[in-house]
Short mmCIF file of C-alpha atoms in Angstrom, two decimals:
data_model
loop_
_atom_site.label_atom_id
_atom_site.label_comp_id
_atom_site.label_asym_id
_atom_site.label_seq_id
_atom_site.Cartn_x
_atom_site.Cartn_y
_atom_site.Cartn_z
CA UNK A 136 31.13 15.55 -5.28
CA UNK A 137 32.30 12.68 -3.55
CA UNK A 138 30.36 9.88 -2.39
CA UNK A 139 30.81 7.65 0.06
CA UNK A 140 30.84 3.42 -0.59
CA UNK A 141 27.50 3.60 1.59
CA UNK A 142 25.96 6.46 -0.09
CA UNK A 143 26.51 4.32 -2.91
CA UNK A 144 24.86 1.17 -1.74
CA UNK A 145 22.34 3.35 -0.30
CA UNK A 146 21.78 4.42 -4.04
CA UNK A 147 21.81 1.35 -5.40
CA UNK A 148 19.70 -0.52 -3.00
CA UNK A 149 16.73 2.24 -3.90
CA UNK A 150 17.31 1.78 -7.65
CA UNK A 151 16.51 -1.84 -7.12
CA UNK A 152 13.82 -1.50 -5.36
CA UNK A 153 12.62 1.20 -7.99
CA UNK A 154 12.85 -1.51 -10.45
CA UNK A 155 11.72 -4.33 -8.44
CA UNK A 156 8.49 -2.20 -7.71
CA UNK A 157 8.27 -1.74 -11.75
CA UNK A 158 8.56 -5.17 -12.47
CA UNK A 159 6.24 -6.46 -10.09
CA UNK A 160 3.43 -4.91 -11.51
CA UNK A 161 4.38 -5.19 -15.12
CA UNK A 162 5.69 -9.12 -14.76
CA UNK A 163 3.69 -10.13 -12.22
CA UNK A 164 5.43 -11.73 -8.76
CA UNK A 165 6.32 -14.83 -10.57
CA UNK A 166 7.16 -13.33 -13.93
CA UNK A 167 10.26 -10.89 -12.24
CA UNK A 168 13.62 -12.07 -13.18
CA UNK A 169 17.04 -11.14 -11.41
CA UNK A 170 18.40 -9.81 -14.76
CA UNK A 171 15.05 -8.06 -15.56
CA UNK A 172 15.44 -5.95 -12.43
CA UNK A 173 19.47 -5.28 -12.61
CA UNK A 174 18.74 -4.47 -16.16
CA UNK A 175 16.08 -2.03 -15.07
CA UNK A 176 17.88 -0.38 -12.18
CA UNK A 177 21.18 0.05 -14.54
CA UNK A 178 23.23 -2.19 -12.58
CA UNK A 179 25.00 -5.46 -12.89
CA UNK A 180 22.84 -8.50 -12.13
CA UNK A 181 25.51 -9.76 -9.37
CA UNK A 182 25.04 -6.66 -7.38
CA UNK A 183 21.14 -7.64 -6.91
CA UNK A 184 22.47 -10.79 -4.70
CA UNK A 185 25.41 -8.31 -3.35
CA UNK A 186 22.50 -6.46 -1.47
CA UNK A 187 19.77 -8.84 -1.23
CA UNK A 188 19.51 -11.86 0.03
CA UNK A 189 17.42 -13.68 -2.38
CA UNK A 190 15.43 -12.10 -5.20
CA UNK A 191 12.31 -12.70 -3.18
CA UNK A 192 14.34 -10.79 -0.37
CA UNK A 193 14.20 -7.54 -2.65
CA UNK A 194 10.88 -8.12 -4.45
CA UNK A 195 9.55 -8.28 -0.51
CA UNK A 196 11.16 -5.03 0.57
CA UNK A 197 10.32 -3.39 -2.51
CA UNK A 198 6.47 -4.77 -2.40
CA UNK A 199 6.46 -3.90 1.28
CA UNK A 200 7.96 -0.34 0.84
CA UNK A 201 5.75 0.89 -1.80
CA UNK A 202 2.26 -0.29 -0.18
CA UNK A 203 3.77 1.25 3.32
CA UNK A 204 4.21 4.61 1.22
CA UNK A 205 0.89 4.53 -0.23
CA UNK A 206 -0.66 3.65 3.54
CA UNK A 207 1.39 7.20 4.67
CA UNK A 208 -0.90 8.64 2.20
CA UNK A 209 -3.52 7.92 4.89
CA UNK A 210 -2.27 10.53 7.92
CA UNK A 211 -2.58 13.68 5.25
CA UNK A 212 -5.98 12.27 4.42
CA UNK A 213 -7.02 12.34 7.82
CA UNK A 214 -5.60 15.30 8.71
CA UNK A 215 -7.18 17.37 5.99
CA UNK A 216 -10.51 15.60 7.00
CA UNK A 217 -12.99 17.72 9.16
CA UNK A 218 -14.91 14.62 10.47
CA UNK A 219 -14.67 11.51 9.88
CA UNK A 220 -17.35 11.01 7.09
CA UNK A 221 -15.37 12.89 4.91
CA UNK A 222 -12.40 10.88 5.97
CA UNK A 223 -14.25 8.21 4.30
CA UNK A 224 -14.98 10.00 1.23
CA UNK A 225 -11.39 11.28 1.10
CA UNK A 226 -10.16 7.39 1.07
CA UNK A 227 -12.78 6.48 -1.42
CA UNK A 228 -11.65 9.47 -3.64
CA UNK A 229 -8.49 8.23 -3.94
CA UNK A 230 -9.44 5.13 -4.87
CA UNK A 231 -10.99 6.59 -7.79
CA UNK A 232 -7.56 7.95 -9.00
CA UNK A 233 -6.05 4.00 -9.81
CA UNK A 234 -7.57 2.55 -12.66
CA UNK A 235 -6.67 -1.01 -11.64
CA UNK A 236 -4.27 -1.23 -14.29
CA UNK A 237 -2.06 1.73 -12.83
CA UNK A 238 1.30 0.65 -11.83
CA UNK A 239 -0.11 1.08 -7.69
CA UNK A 240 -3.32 -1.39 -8.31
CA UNK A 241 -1.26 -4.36 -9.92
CA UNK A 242 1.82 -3.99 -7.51
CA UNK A 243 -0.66 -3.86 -4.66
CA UNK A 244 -2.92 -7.11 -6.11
CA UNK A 245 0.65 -8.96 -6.54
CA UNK A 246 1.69 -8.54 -3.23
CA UNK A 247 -1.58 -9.52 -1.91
CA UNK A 248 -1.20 -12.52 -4.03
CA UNK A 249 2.29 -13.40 -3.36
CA UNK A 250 1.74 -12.51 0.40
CA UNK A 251 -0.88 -15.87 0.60
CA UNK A 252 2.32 -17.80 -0.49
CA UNK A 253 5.41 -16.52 1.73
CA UNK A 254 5.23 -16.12 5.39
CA UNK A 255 7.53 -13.37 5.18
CA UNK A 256 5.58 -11.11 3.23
CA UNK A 257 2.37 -11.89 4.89
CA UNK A 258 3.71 -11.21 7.99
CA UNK A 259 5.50 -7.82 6.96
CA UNK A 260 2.37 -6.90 5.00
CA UNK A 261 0.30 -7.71 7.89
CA UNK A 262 2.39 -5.25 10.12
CA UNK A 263 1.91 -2.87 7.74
CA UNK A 264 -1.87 -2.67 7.83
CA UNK A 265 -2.09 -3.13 11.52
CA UNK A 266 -0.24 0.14 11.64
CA UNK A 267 -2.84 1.75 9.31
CA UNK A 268 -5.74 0.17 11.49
CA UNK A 269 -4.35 1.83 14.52
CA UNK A 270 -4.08 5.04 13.10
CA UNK A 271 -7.33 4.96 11.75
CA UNK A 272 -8.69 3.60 14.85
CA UNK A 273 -7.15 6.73 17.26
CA UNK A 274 -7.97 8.94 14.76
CA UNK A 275 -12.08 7.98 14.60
CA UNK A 276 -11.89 7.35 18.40
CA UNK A 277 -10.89 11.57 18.40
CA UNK A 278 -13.65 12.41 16.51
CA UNK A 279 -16.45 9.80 18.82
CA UNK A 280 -16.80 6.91 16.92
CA UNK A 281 -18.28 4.12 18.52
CA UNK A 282 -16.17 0.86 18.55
CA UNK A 283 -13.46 3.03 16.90
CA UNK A 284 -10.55 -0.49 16.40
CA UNK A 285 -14.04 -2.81 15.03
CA UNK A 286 -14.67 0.38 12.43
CA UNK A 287 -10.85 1.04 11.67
CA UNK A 288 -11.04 -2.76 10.66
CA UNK A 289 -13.81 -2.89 8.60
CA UNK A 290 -13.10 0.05 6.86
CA UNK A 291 -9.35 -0.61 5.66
CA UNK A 292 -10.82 -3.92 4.58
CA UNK A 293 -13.31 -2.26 2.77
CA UNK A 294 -11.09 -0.28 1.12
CA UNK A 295 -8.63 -2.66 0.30
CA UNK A 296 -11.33 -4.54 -1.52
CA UNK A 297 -12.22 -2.02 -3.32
CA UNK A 298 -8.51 -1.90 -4.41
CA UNK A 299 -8.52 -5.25 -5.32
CA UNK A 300 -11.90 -4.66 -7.42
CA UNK A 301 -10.28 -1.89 -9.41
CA UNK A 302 -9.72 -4.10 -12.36
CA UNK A 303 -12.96 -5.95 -12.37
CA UNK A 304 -14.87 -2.38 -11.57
CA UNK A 305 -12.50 0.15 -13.16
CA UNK A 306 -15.46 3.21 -12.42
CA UNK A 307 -15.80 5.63 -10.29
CA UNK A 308 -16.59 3.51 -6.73
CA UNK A 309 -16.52 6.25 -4.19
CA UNK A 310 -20.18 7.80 -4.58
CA UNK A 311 -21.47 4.53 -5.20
CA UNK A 312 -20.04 3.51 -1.40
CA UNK A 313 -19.78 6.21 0.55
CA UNK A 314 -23.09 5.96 1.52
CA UNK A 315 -22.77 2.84 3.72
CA UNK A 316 -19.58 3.19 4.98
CA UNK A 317 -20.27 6.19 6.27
CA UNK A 318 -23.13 5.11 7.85
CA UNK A 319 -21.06 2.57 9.46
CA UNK A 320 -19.42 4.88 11.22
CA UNK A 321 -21.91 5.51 14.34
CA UNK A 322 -21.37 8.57 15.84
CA UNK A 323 -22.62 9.37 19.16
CA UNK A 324 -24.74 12.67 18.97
CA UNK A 325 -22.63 14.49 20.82
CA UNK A 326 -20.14 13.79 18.83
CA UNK A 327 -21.99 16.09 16.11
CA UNK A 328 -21.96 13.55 12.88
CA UNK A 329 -22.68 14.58 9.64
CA UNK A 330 -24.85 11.04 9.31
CA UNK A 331 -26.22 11.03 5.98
#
């Protein structure tokens, strides 16, 4: 089969970000070398700069592209969640699946890192998670939460913390929580909450 000089790029451009999502988490932000990354991805270090900008430019996208992935993870969360308390407990579950040392954890405590140092990345990452707040905020609004964008807040910060503790607390977290976020939730009774 024949393929096409974009299909190629196209290709190559998701190998590199493959790699650069590897090395981020096993190098650190800092530690990731053009050469590392080519090397990884099976390419020729020249074609890094042929597709990216900068190496920053593809650790970004790569960073950016894997923690927008894992947010997608949110909507079948949600969707498989009968209210929203065991929305909760469905985010807190999988939580429990990263040991903090997984591949996930450090790429997503690297970005967070880098993100304090490069406008670019905060302000990508910070798109990112205003996206996830909004879905999270229509979705608890749907099932009567009160103050549904103030609870969508809290709780993605919540959770992200908790992501961020995974290496200091590399336990189980989501029975230990569950109970107060879920009881920062506040339902109104009509709404029929499973309050615990």
């Amino acid at each position: 089969m024949v393929r096409t000089a974009a299909e190629r790029g196209r290709q190559v451009r998701a190998r590199l970000r493959a790699a650069a999502a590897e090395s981020i988490a096993e190098h650190g932000w800092s530690g990731v070398s053009t050469r590392g990354v080519a090397e990884r991805a099976g390419v020729a270090p020249g074609l890094v700069h042929y597709h990216y900008s900068s190496l920053h430019a593809l650790l970004t996208e790569a960073a950016v592209a894997a923690i927008t992935d894992l947010a997608g993870e949110l909507d079948a969360l949600l969707a498989a969640a009968p209210t929203p308390e065991a929305g909760v407990r469905s985010m807190l579950a999988a939580l429990d699946g990263h040991s903090g040392t997984d591949p996930t954890a450090l790429l997503f405590a690297e970005t967070y890192l880098a993100a304090a140092r490069h406008d670019d990345l905060r302000q990508a990452l910070s798109g990112v998670l205003a996206g996830v707040r909004e879905r999270l905020s229509g979705w608890l609004a749907g099932h009567g939460v009160v103050d549904p964008t103030s609870t969508a807040a809290a709780l993605v910060a919540a959770v992200d913390g908790m992501m961020l503790h995974r290496p200091l607390s590399p336990g189980p977290m989501a029975d230990a929580v569950a109970g107060p976020l879920t009881r920062m939730l506040g339902r109104d009774a009509a709404a029929g909450g499973d309050r615990e």
